[in-house]
Short mmCIF file of C-alpha atoms and ligand atoms in Angstrom, two decimals:
data_model
loop_
_atom_site.label_atom_id
_atom_site.label_comp_id
_atom_site.label_asym_id
_atom_site.label_seq_id
_atom_site.Cartn_x
_atom_site.Cartn_y
_atom_site.Cartn_z
CA MET A 84 -0.04 0.06 -0.29
CA LYS A 85 1.20 3.18 -0.83
CA LYS A 86 2.00 5.80 1.97
CA THR A 87 0.34 8.96 2.33
CA ILE A 88 1.58 12.73 3.56
CA SER A 89 -0.97 12.90 6.26
CA GLN A 90 0.56 9.52 7.85
CA ALA A 91 4.09 11.16 7.69
CA ALA A 92 4.29 11.27 11.84
CA LYS A 93 3.83 7.10 11.48
CA HIS A 94 6.77 6.44 9.29
CA ASN A 95 8.83 9.03 10.83
CA GLU A 96 12.45 7.58 9.85
CA LYS A 97 11.51 5.07 7.17
CA THR A 98 11.44 5.16 3.70
CA VAL A 99 8.12 4.97 2.02
CA THR A 100 6.82 5.59 -1.60
CA ILE A 101 3.90 8.20 -1.77
CA GLY A 102 1.83 9.31 -5.07
CA ALA A 103 1.93 13.00 -5.09
CA TRP A 104 1.82 16.10 -7.70
CA LEU A 105 4.36 18.86 -7.88
CA ALA A 106 2.85 21.88 -6.55
CA ASN A 107 6.10 24.10 -6.59
CA LYS A 108 9.63 23.80 -6.88
CA ARG A 109 13.15 25.72 -5.86
CA SER A 110 16.38 24.49 -7.09
CA SER A 111 20.15 25.08 -7.00
CA GLY A 112 23.19 23.75 -8.32
CA LYS A 113 23.30 21.38 -5.52
CA ILE A 114 19.62 20.85 -4.18
CA ALA A 115 16.34 20.70 -5.23
CA PHE A 116 13.16 21.86 -2.82
CA LEU A 117 10.15 20.07 -4.15
CA GLN A 118 6.59 21.29 -2.69
CA LEU A 119 4.73 17.96 -2.55
CA ARG A 120 0.80 17.61 -2.34
CA ASP A 121 -0.99 14.50 -2.33
CA GLY A 122 -4.36 15.61 -1.35
CA THR A 123 -4.23 14.82 2.11
CA GLY A 124 -1.31 17.11 3.14
CA PHE A 125 1.54 19.35 1.53
CA MET A 126 4.79 18.26 2.47
CA GLN A 127 8.73 19.04 1.17
CA GLY A 128 10.88 16.89 -0.61
CA VAL A 129 14.47 17.55 -0.57
CA VAL A 130 16.74 16.21 -3.46
CA VAL A 131 20.47 16.69 -2.78
CA LYS A 132 22.70 15.85 -5.93
CA SER A 133 25.22 14.14 -4.04
CA GLU A 134 23.11 11.53 -2.70
CA VAL A 135 20.96 10.45 -5.43
CA SER A 136 21.90 9.31 -9.11
CA GLU A 137 22.32 12.27 -11.76
CA GLU A 138 19.31 10.77 -13.60
CA THR A 139 17.22 11.61 -10.49
CA PHE A 140 18.54 14.99 -10.08
CA ASN A 141 17.93 15.87 -13.38
CA LEU A 142 14.31 14.57 -13.40
CA ALA A 143 13.70 16.69 -9.95
CA LYS A 144 15.12 19.99 -11.52
CA ASN A 145 13.22 19.53 -14.28
CA LEU A 146 9.69 18.66 -13.08
CA THR A 147 7.34 20.99 -13.83
CA GLN A 148 4.27 22.21 -11.93
CA GLU A 149 1.60 19.61 -11.43
CA THR A 150 3.09 16.79 -12.82
CA SER A 151 2.44 13.08 -10.74
CA ILE A 152 4.71 11.28 -9.32
CA TYR A 153 5.38 8.44 -7.34
CA VAL A 154 8.27 9.68 -4.88
CA THR A 155 10.17 7.58 -3.01
CA GLY A 156 12.40 8.66 0.22
CA LYS A 157 12.84 8.85 4.33
CA ILE A 158 10.74 10.95 6.19
CA VAL A 159 12.06 12.66 8.74
CA GLU A 160 11.57 15.52 11.11
CA ASP A 161 11.33 18.81 9.72
CA THR A 162 11.15 21.43 12.85
CA ARG A 163 11.55 24.86 10.42
CA SER A 164 8.29 23.49 9.09
CA THR A 165 4.94 24.03 10.23
CA PHE A 166 4.18 20.59 8.97
CA GLY A 167 6.74 19.07 11.13
CA TYR A 168 8.41 16.74 8.46
CA GLU A 169 9.98 16.32 5.14
CA MET A 170 11.07 13.76 2.81
CA GLN A 171 15.03 12.98 1.73
CA VAL A 172 14.26 12.00 -1.85
CA SER A 173 15.88 8.83 -3.11
CA GLN A 174 13.85 8.39 -6.48
CA ILE A 175 11.25 10.00 -8.47
CA GLU A 176 9.39 7.73 -11.07
CA VAL A 177 7.03 10.35 -13.41
CA ILE A 178 3.44 9.25 -13.75
CA HIS A 179 2.13 11.97 -16.01
CA GLU A 180 3.61 15.04 -17.18
CA ALA A 181 2.02 18.24 -16.83
CA THR A 182 2.95 21.26 -19.12
CA ASP A 183 2.00 24.67 -18.78
CA TYR A 184 -0.39 24.25 -15.64
CA PRO A 185 -2.44 27.61 -16.00
CA ILE A 186 -2.41 28.64 -12.16
CA THR A 187 1.27 29.63 -11.36
CA PRO A 188 2.74 30.70 -8.29
CA LYS A 189 1.99 34.38 -9.13
CA GLU A 190 -1.22 36.37 -8.31
CA HIS A 191 -4.17 35.72 -10.36
CA GLY A 192 -7.46 37.94 -10.70
CA THR A 193 -10.91 36.20 -9.09
CA GLU A 194 -12.74 35.52 -12.34
CA PHE A 195 -9.61 33.68 -13.93
CA LEU A 196 -9.17 31.15 -10.64
CA MET A 197 -13.16 30.72 -10.64
CA ASP A 198 -13.05 29.66 -14.26
CA HIS A 199 -10.28 27.19 -13.06
CA ARG A 200 -11.76 26.21 -9.67
CA HIS A 201 -11.50 22.79 -11.05
CA LEU A 202 -7.64 23.37 -10.63
CA TRP A 203 -7.56 26.15 -8.28
CA LEU A 204 -8.90 23.51 -5.74
CA ARG A 205 -5.70 22.00 -5.63
CA SER A 206 -3.86 25.30 -4.40
CA LYS A 207 -2.62 25.31 -0.40
CA LYS A 208 -5.35 27.72 0.76
CA GLN A 209 -8.18 26.14 -0.91
CA HIS A 210 -7.15 22.88 0.62
CA ALA A 211 -7.26 24.56 3.86
CA VAL A 212 -10.30 25.84 3.60
CA MET A 213 -12.11 22.59 2.26
CA LYS A 214 -10.33 21.20 5.67
CA ILE A 215 -12.15 23.59 7.48
CA ARG A 216 -15.52 22.62 5.73
CA ASN A 217 -15.04 19.25 6.15
CA GLU A 218 -14.43 19.37 9.91
CA ILE A 219 -17.57 21.55 10.53
CA ILE A 220 -19.60 18.76 8.64
CA ARG A 221 -17.84 16.01 10.71
CA SER A 222 -18.39 17.92 14.19
CA THR A 223 -21.88 18.54 13.10
CA TYR A 224 -22.68 14.96 13.39
CA GLN A 225 -20.82 14.42 15.99
CA PHE A 226 -22.29 16.91 17.98
CA PHE A 227 -25.91 16.22 16.79
CA ASN A 228 -25.46 12.19 17.47
CA GLU A 229 -24.06 12.86 20.98
CA ASN A 230 -27.51 14.73 21.72
CA ASP A 231 -29.66 11.94 20.56
CA PHE A 232 -30.30 13.76 17.45
CA ILE A 233 -31.16 11.44 14.40
CA LYS A 234 -30.17 12.45 10.80
CA ILE A 235 -33.16 12.68 8.54
CA ASP A 236 -32.70 13.67 4.75
CA PRO A 237 -35.70 15.94 3.46
CA PRO A 238 -36.63 15.71 -0.21
CA ILE A 239 -35.10 17.88 -2.78
CA LEU A 240 -37.75 17.96 -5.30
CA THR A 241 -40.86 19.53 -3.67
CA GLY A 242 -44.39 20.44 -4.72
CA SER A 243 -44.18 23.85 -2.55
CA SER A 244 -42.37 26.50 -1.34
CA ALA A 245 -40.83 26.56 2.42
CA GLU A 246 -39.78 30.06 3.05
CA GLY A 247 -41.09 32.16 0.03
CA THR A 248 -42.11 32.10 -3.62
CA THR A 249 -39.82 34.24 -5.11
CA GLU A 250 -36.94 32.69 -4.70
CA LEU A 251 -37.82 29.52 -6.03
CA PHE A 252 -36.22 27.12 -8.80
CA HIS A 253 -39.03 25.91 -10.86
CA THR A 254 -38.70 22.50 -13.07
CA LYS A 255 -40.86 19.83 -14.52
CA TYR A 256 -41.95 16.84 -12.67
CA PHE A 257 -43.24 14.91 -15.28
CA ASP A 258 -46.35 16.88 -16.32
CA GLU A 259 -46.83 18.69 -12.87
CA GLU A 260 -44.52 21.98 -11.37
CA ALA A 261 -41.85 21.10 -9.07
CA TYR A 262 -39.35 23.16 -6.92
CA LEU A 263 -35.77 22.80 -5.82
CA SER A 264 -35.93 22.55 -2.22
CA GLN A 265 -35.20 25.93 -0.30
CA SER A 266 -35.35 24.55 3.49
CA GLY A 267 -36.17 20.99 3.95
CA GLN A 268 -37.76 22.78 7.50
CA LEU A 269 -41.32 21.59 6.77
CA TYR A 270 -40.51 18.00 6.09
CA MET A 271 -38.18 18.25 9.27
CA GLU A 272 -41.22 19.35 11.60
CA ALA A 273 -43.11 15.95 10.28
CA ALA A 274 -39.95 14.27 11.39
CA ALA A 275 -39.54 15.68 14.47
CA MET A 276 -43.03 14.61 15.41
CA ALA A 277 -41.88 10.92 14.56
CA PHE A 278 -38.41 10.94 16.01
CA GLY A 279 -38.23 13.69 18.37
CA LYS A 280 -34.92 15.40 17.79
CA VAL A 281 -33.80 15.21 14.18
CA PHE A 282 -31.08 17.35 11.99
CA SER A 283 -31.02 17.20 8.39
CA PHE A 284 -27.79 18.01 6.13
CA GLY A 285 -27.93 18.97 2.52
CA PRO A 286 -28.20 21.14 -0.65
CA THR A 287 -30.71 24.17 -0.92
CA PHE A 288 -31.37 26.75 -3.76
CA ARG A 289 -32.07 30.25 -3.77
CA ALA A 290 -33.03 31.66 -6.88
CA GLU A 291 -32.02 35.05 -5.20
CA LYS A 292 -30.54 37.80 -7.58
CA SER A 293 -28.21 38.63 -5.06
CA LYS A 294 -24.63 39.44 -5.78
CA THR A 295 -23.00 39.99 -2.40
CA ARG A 296 -20.19 37.88 -0.59
CA ARG A 297 -22.37 36.09 1.74
CA HIS A 298 -24.97 34.86 -0.82
CA LEU A 299 -24.95 31.55 -3.05
CA ILE A 300 -27.76 30.30 -5.33
CA GLU A 301 -26.86 26.58 -4.12
CA PHE A 302 -25.68 26.31 -0.33
CA TRP A 303 -25.66 23.67 2.18
CA MET A 304 -27.71 23.95 5.24
CA ILE A 305 -27.90 22.12 8.61
CA GLU A 306 -31.60 21.66 9.84
CA PRO A 307 -32.16 20.84 13.48
CA GLU A 308 -35.73 20.61 14.52
CA MET A 309 -37.01 19.42 17.89
CA ALA A 310 -40.35 18.30 19.50
CA PHE A 311 -41.15 19.67 22.96
CA VAL A 312 -38.40 22.38 22.72
CA ASP A 313 -39.21 26.18 23.26
CA HIS A 314 -37.68 29.34 21.57
CA GLU A 315 -35.18 29.61 24.64
CA GLU A 316 -34.56 25.88 25.01
CA SER A 317 -33.54 26.27 20.89
CA LEU A 318 -31.31 29.20 21.55
CA GLN A 319 -29.18 26.91 24.09
CA ILE A 320 -28.50 24.23 21.63
CA GLN A 321 -27.86 26.69 18.80
CA GLU A 322 -25.17 28.41 21.04
CA ASN A 323 -23.89 24.82 22.41
CA TYR A 324 -23.71 23.55 18.43
CA VAL A 325 -21.71 26.51 17.53
CA SER A 326 -19.31 26.58 20.27
CA TYR A 327 -18.58 23.09 20.05
CA VAL A 328 -17.99 23.31 16.25
CA VAL A 329 -15.83 26.34 16.68
CA GLN A 330 -13.84 24.58 19.45
CA SER A 331 -13.28 21.59 17.31
CA VAL A 332 -12.21 23.42 14.48
CA LEU A 333 -9.48 25.06 16.50
CA ASN A 334 -8.37 21.74 17.92
CA ASN A 335 -8.20 19.67 14.64
CA CYS A 336 -7.29 22.14 11.90
CA LYS A 337 -4.55 23.95 13.59
CA LEU A 338 -2.22 23.86 10.33
CA GLU A 339 -5.16 25.12 8.12
CA LEU A 340 -6.15 27.96 10.29
CA GLU A 341 -2.41 28.98 10.08
CA ILE A 342 -1.85 28.50 6.52
CA LEU A 343 -4.99 30.81 6.21
CA GLU A 344 -3.36 33.12 8.69
CA ARG A 345 -6.45 33.25 10.57
CA ASP A 346 -6.63 35.26 13.81
CA THR A 347 -7.39 32.43 16.50
CA SER A 348 -7.47 34.31 19.44
CA LYS A 349 -11.06 35.34 18.01
CA LEU A 350 -12.33 32.00 17.68
CA GLU A 351 -11.17 31.21 21.02
CA GLN A 352 -13.67 33.52 22.70
CA ILE A 353 -16.51 31.79 21.25
CA LYS A 354 -18.42 29.94 23.87
CA ALA A 355 -21.68 29.38 25.02
CA PRO A 356 -23.58 31.38 26.19
CA PHE A 357 -23.93 33.97 23.13
CA PRO A 358 -25.39 37.61 24.01
CA ARG A 359 -28.97 38.10 22.82
CA ILE A 360 -30.50 41.53 21.94
CA SER A 361 -34.06 42.40 20.65
CA TYR A 362 -34.98 43.43 17.52
CA ASP A 363 -36.49 46.45 19.53
CA ASP A 364 -33.25 46.92 21.10
CA ALA A 365 -31.34 46.58 18.07
CA ILE A 366 -33.03 49.48 16.54
CA THR A 367 -32.52 51.69 19.27
CA LEU A 368 -28.54 50.23 19.00
CA LEU A 369 -28.88 51.21 15.16
CA LYS A 370 -30.21 54.72 15.59
CA GLU A 371 -27.60 55.39 18.19
CA LYS A 372 -24.91 54.26 16.12
CA GLY A 373 -26.15 56.99 13.18
CA PHE A 374 -28.67 54.49 11.21
CA ASP A 375 -30.90 57.69 11.03
CA ASP A 376 -33.44 56.07 8.62
CA ILE A 377 -34.04 52.76 9.72
CA GLU A 378 -37.87 52.11 10.82
CA TRP A 379 -39.08 49.45 13.41
CA GLY A 380 -40.76 46.87 10.94
CA GLU A 381 -37.86 47.02 8.33
CA ASP A 382 -35.88 44.05 7.71
CA PHE A 383 -31.99 44.31 8.49
CA GLY A 384 -29.38 44.87 5.33
CA ALA A 385 -25.66 43.58 6.23
CA PRO A 386 -24.25 46.81 7.28
CA HIS A 387 -27.24 46.47 9.91
CA GLU A 388 -26.17 43.17 10.91
CA THR A 389 -22.52 44.21 10.67
CA ALA A 390 -22.81 47.61 13.12
CA ILE A 391 -24.92 45.23 15.58
CA ALA A 392 -22.35 42.30 15.58
CA GLU A 393 -19.64 45.29 16.44
CA SER A 394 -20.69 45.62 19.80
CA TYR A 395 -19.95 42.01 20.78
CA ASP A 396 -16.99 39.75 20.72
CA LYS A 397 -19.39 36.53 20.36
CA PRO A 398 -22.11 35.35 17.72
CA VAL A 399 -25.54 37.45 18.89
CA PHE A 400 -28.66 36.50 18.51
CA ILE A 401 -31.19 39.07 17.48
CA THR A 402 -34.37 38.09 18.56
CA ASN A 403 -38.34 38.83 18.45
CA TYR A 404 -38.62 40.39 14.69
CA PRO A 405 -41.73 41.63 14.03
CA ALA A 406 -44.07 39.04 12.53
CA GLU A 407 -44.86 40.53 9.12
CA ILE A 408 -41.09 40.51 7.63
CA LYS A 409 -40.62 36.70 9.24
CA ALA A 410 -41.81 33.38 7.62
CA PHE A 411 -45.59 32.33 8.01
CA TYR A 412 -44.73 29.45 10.53
CA MET A 413 -43.32 31.61 13.45
CA LYS A 414 -44.99 31.42 16.44
CA PRO A 415 -46.19 34.95 17.71
CA ASP A 416 -44.87 36.04 21.08
CA PRO A 417 -47.68 35.09 23.63
CA ASN A 418 -46.94 38.91 25.05
CA ARG A 419 -47.21 40.52 22.01
CA SER A 420 -48.46 39.42 18.73
CA ASP A 421 -46.91 42.06 16.47
CA VAL A 422 -43.46 40.12 17.09
CA VAL A 423 -42.34 36.54 16.57
CA LEU A 424 -40.42 34.14 18.74
CA CYS A 425 -37.29 33.77 16.60
CA ALA A 426 -33.60 34.53 16.20
CA ASP A 427 -31.23 35.35 13.79
CA LEU A 428 -27.33 34.34 14.79
CA ILE A 429 -25.10 37.15 13.60
CA ALA A 430 -21.45 35.90 13.45
CA PRO A 431 -18.62 38.69 14.64
CA GLU A 432 -16.26 40.25 12.34
CA GLY A 433 -18.81 40.64 9.92
CA TYR A 434 -19.46 37.77 8.37
CA GLY A 435 -23.27 37.96 8.98
CA GLU A 436 -26.23 35.70 9.70
CA ILE A 437 -25.43 32.29 10.21
CA ILE A 438 -28.23 31.00 11.98
CA GLY A 439 -32.31 31.77 11.23
CA GLY A 440 -34.44 30.03 13.55
CA SER A 441 -37.80 30.04 15.31
CA GLN A 442 -40.68 28.43 17.44
CA ARG A 443 -43.11 26.74 15.25
CA ILE A 444 -46.80 27.48 15.30
CA ASP A 445 -48.44 24.37 16.85
CA ASP A 446 -51.49 26.10 17.00
CA LEU A 447 -54.03 24.65 13.70
CA GLU A 448 -56.74 27.22 13.77
CA LEU A 449 -53.56 30.05 13.78
CA MET A 450 -51.57 27.93 11.16
CA LYS A 451 -55.00 27.59 9.10
CA GLU A 452 -55.23 31.76 9.33
CA ARG A 453 -51.48 32.29 8.53
CA TYR A 454 -51.99 30.10 5.28
CA GLU A 455 -55.15 32.38 4.21
CA GLN A 456 -52.92 35.55 4.92
CA HIS A 457 -50.07 34.14 2.87
CA GLY A 458 -52.42 32.41 0.13
CA LEU A 459 -50.57 29.34 0.79
CA ASN A 460 -53.86 27.26 0.27
CA GLY A 461 -52.88 24.53 -2.04
CA PRO A 462 -52.58 20.84 -1.69
CA ALA A 463 -49.05 20.42 -0.99
CA TYR A 464 -49.68 22.06 2.40
CA LYS A 465 -52.35 19.39 3.66
CA TRP A 466 -49.79 17.05 5.06
CA TYR A 467 -48.53 20.11 7.04
CA LEU A 468 -51.79 21.46 8.54
CA GLU A 469 -51.88 17.46 9.61
CA LEU A 470 -49.07 17.95 12.07
CA ARG A 471 -50.90 20.28 14.36
CA GLN A 472 -54.23 18.14 13.81
CA TYR A 473 -52.72 15.01 15.25
CA GLY A 474 -51.06 15.59 18.78
CA SER A 475 -49.57 19.00 17.98
CA VAL A 476 -46.51 19.67 20.43
CA PRO A 477 -44.75 22.87 20.73
CA HIS A 478 -41.46 22.55 18.66
CA SER A 479 -38.43 24.90 17.44
CA GLY A 480 -35.82 24.54 14.75
CA PHE A 481 -33.08 26.51 12.80
CA GLY A 482 -30.97 26.18 10.24
CA LEU A 483 -27.17 26.91 10.02
CA GLY A 484 -25.68 28.14 6.67
CA LEU A 485 -22.53 26.06 6.07
CA GLU A 486 -20.63 28.18 3.78
CA ARG A 487 -21.58 31.38 6.17
CA THR A 488 -19.54 29.81 8.73
CA VAL A 489 -16.81 28.10 6.89
CA ALA A 490 -16.37 31.94 5.56
CA TRP A 491 -16.22 33.14 9.43
CA LEU A 492 -14.14 30.22 10.87
CA SER A 493 -11.64 30.06 7.71
CA GLY A 494 -11.42 34.12 7.43
CA VAL A 495 -12.07 34.27 3.88
CA ASP A 496 -13.80 37.04 2.60
CA HIS A 497 -16.38 35.80 -0.08
CA VAL A 498 -18.49 32.46 0.39
CA ARG A 499 -17.47 31.58 -3.39
CA GLU A 500 -14.68 30.58 -1.50
CA THR A 501 -16.28 28.10 0.96
CA ILE A 502 -18.07 25.33 -1.31
CA PRO A 503 -15.98 23.40 -4.13
CA PHE A 504 -18.00 24.19 -7.34
CA PRO A 505 -19.89 27.73 -6.27
CA ARG A 506 -22.98 28.56 -8.11
CA LEU A 507 -23.29 32.01 -8.34
CA LEU A 508 -25.54 34.82 -10.16
CA ASN A 509 -23.45 34.49 -13.07
CA ARG A 510 -21.53 31.38 -12.80
CA LEU A 511 -22.62 27.89 -13.46
CA TYR A 512 -19.02 26.72 -14.59
CA PRO A 513 -17.28 24.57 -13.88
O1 4AD B 1272 -32.62 31.89 7.28
P1 4AD B 1272 -33.02 31.07 6.31
O2 4AD B 1272 -33.80 31.19 4.84
O3 4AD B 1272 -33.70 30.23 7.01
C1 4AD B 1272 -34.33 28.81 6.83
O4 4AD B 1272 -34.35 28.61 5.43
C2 4AD B 1272 -35.09 28.33 7.79
N1 4AD B 1272 -36.09 27.19 7.18
C3 4AD B 1272 -34.41 27.17 8.59
C4 4AD B 1272 -34.86 26.51 9.56
O5 4AD B 1272 -35.52 27.25 10.51
N2 4AD B 1272 -34.85 25.15 9.40
O6 4AD B 1272 -31.54 30.31 5.79
C5 4AD B 1272 -30.90 29.96 6.89
C6 4AD B 1272 -29.25 30.05 6.51
C7 4AD B 1272 -28.76 31.78 7.02
O7 4AD B 1272 -28.97 31.75 8.45
C8 4AD B 1272 -27.91 31.44 6.17
O8 4AD B 1272 -26.82 31.29 7.25
C9 4AD B 1272 -27.97 30.73 5.10
O9 4AD B 1272 -28.97 29.89 5.91
N3 4AD B 1272 -28.21 30.88 3.92
C10 4AD B 1272 -27.32 31.22 2.99
N4 4AD B 1272 -26.38 31.04 2.75
C11 4AD B 1272 -25.61 31.05 1.53
N5 4AD B 1272 -26.15 31.77 0.50
C12 4AD B 1272 -27.47 32.11 0.55
N6 4AD B 1272 -27.88 32.29 -0.50
C13 4AD B 1272 -28.27 31.89 1.79
N7 4AD B 1272 -29.62 31.97 2.36
C14 4AD B 1272 -29.32 31.86 3.58
MG1 MG B 1273 -32.65 34.34 7.42
#
C-alpha cells in the first residue's frame, strides 16, 4: 500500500513511496526543494545532488508544476516547517507530465481563478478551507449524534415552497410543476413529530438575484428540528452547537488555520452562552450608531447586521423580529402578537447571519389563518397542517448556513471560496 503525507509522523525515519503532484519547486545546482501535495497534505521533498543518481537529480530539477509522480524517500522531522516533516528523496518516477499548468505561483485575478476552479481547488489555501469545511461537517454530525438527534434527509424536489415563492427554482416533474428545495424545514417538522430530535444536512437552492459576498444560489444547510423544545431552549442548543463546532475546528485544524493566517484569538472566545438583543433594542442601537432612517418593521441588511455584531466579541442572537418580515410558520410571542419567537444568529467580524431559527406555530387554527393570509392554500400544504391536527406539540428548529460558517471560521471574505464548485448569480461553470 502506498503511504500518504498525512501519515508522515507514523513513518518517521522510514523509507516510503507516496503518490503526489508537484505543487512548486526551488532548485540550485546542488539541491532541489520539491513542494509535494498528495491531497492529504503538503510536504517538502529534498533532493540532494550528491546523494541521488544524476538521472534522478536532473529529473527533479526539471519537474514541471502539477506533474504527477511516485516519490520515494526517507521521512525525517523538520522543525522549521509547520507541517513538521519532510522527505529525503531518493527516487522519482513520473506518472504523467503536466505542461503549462495555468495557475502559477504568481497572482491571478478572481474571475480567472473561478474559471479554473477545478484546478484552483488544488492550491494550499483552498485545500485548507475545504479541510475546515469538512471539520465543521464532521463535528456537526458528532454534536447531534451525541445529543440524541437522528439524521433525516428531506427531499430536494418539492411540490411547494418553504420560505417564500420569489426565490424558487422551478422545474418540471413529469406533467407537474416542482421546485428545488429552499429549506427542508417543513419536512423536518414532520420528522420531529416521528423521531423527536432530528437534523438534516443537504443542499438548498435560492433563485435570489443577490450578488453579495454572503449569497450563493446553491448552499448547504444544517437544519435541526426538535419536538417539546421552546424558543429559549432552542437558543441554548444553537449556542452549544456553534461553540462545539468552533472549538473542534480550533483543535483539529491548527495547520489549516495557520495556512490561512486566521486570527484564532478571536475564535477562542467563542463559547456559550452568546449575547441576545431584541429586535426592538437593535433598532435603538442602530439609531445610536447613526442609522437614522431605519424604522421599526424594516428588515436588517448586511451593514445593519455588521454594526450590531460590532458591539460584541461573540456571535449575537437578534430575537423577536416583527411578524410581518418573517416566515409564516413562526409562533407569535404570547405577550405581544406583533413579534415572533425567532432569532437570527449574527457572526462576529462582519460575517453576517449564520443561523435563522424560530419556535413554530403549533395551533391548527392559527396556522390555517396564516395560510390564508399568505395565500398558501394549495394541496401541498395539507400534510403540513395535519402535523397540527394529530398530537401537536411545541417545537422549534433552525438552519445554519454551512458556507457562511466556513467563511467565518476560515477568515475568507467571500462564500465563493467556501464550497467546492460555487453556484453564483453569473456562474454555473465549472
Ligand atoms: O434564514 P433562512 O432562510 O432560514 C430557513 O431557511 C429556515 N427554514 C431554517 C430553519 O429554521 N430550518 O436560512 C438559514 C441560513 C441563514 O442564516 C444563512 O446562514 C444561510 O442559511 N443562507 C444562505 N447561505 C448562503 N447563500 C444564501 N443565499 C443563503 N440564504 C440563507
Ligand atoms: Mg434568515
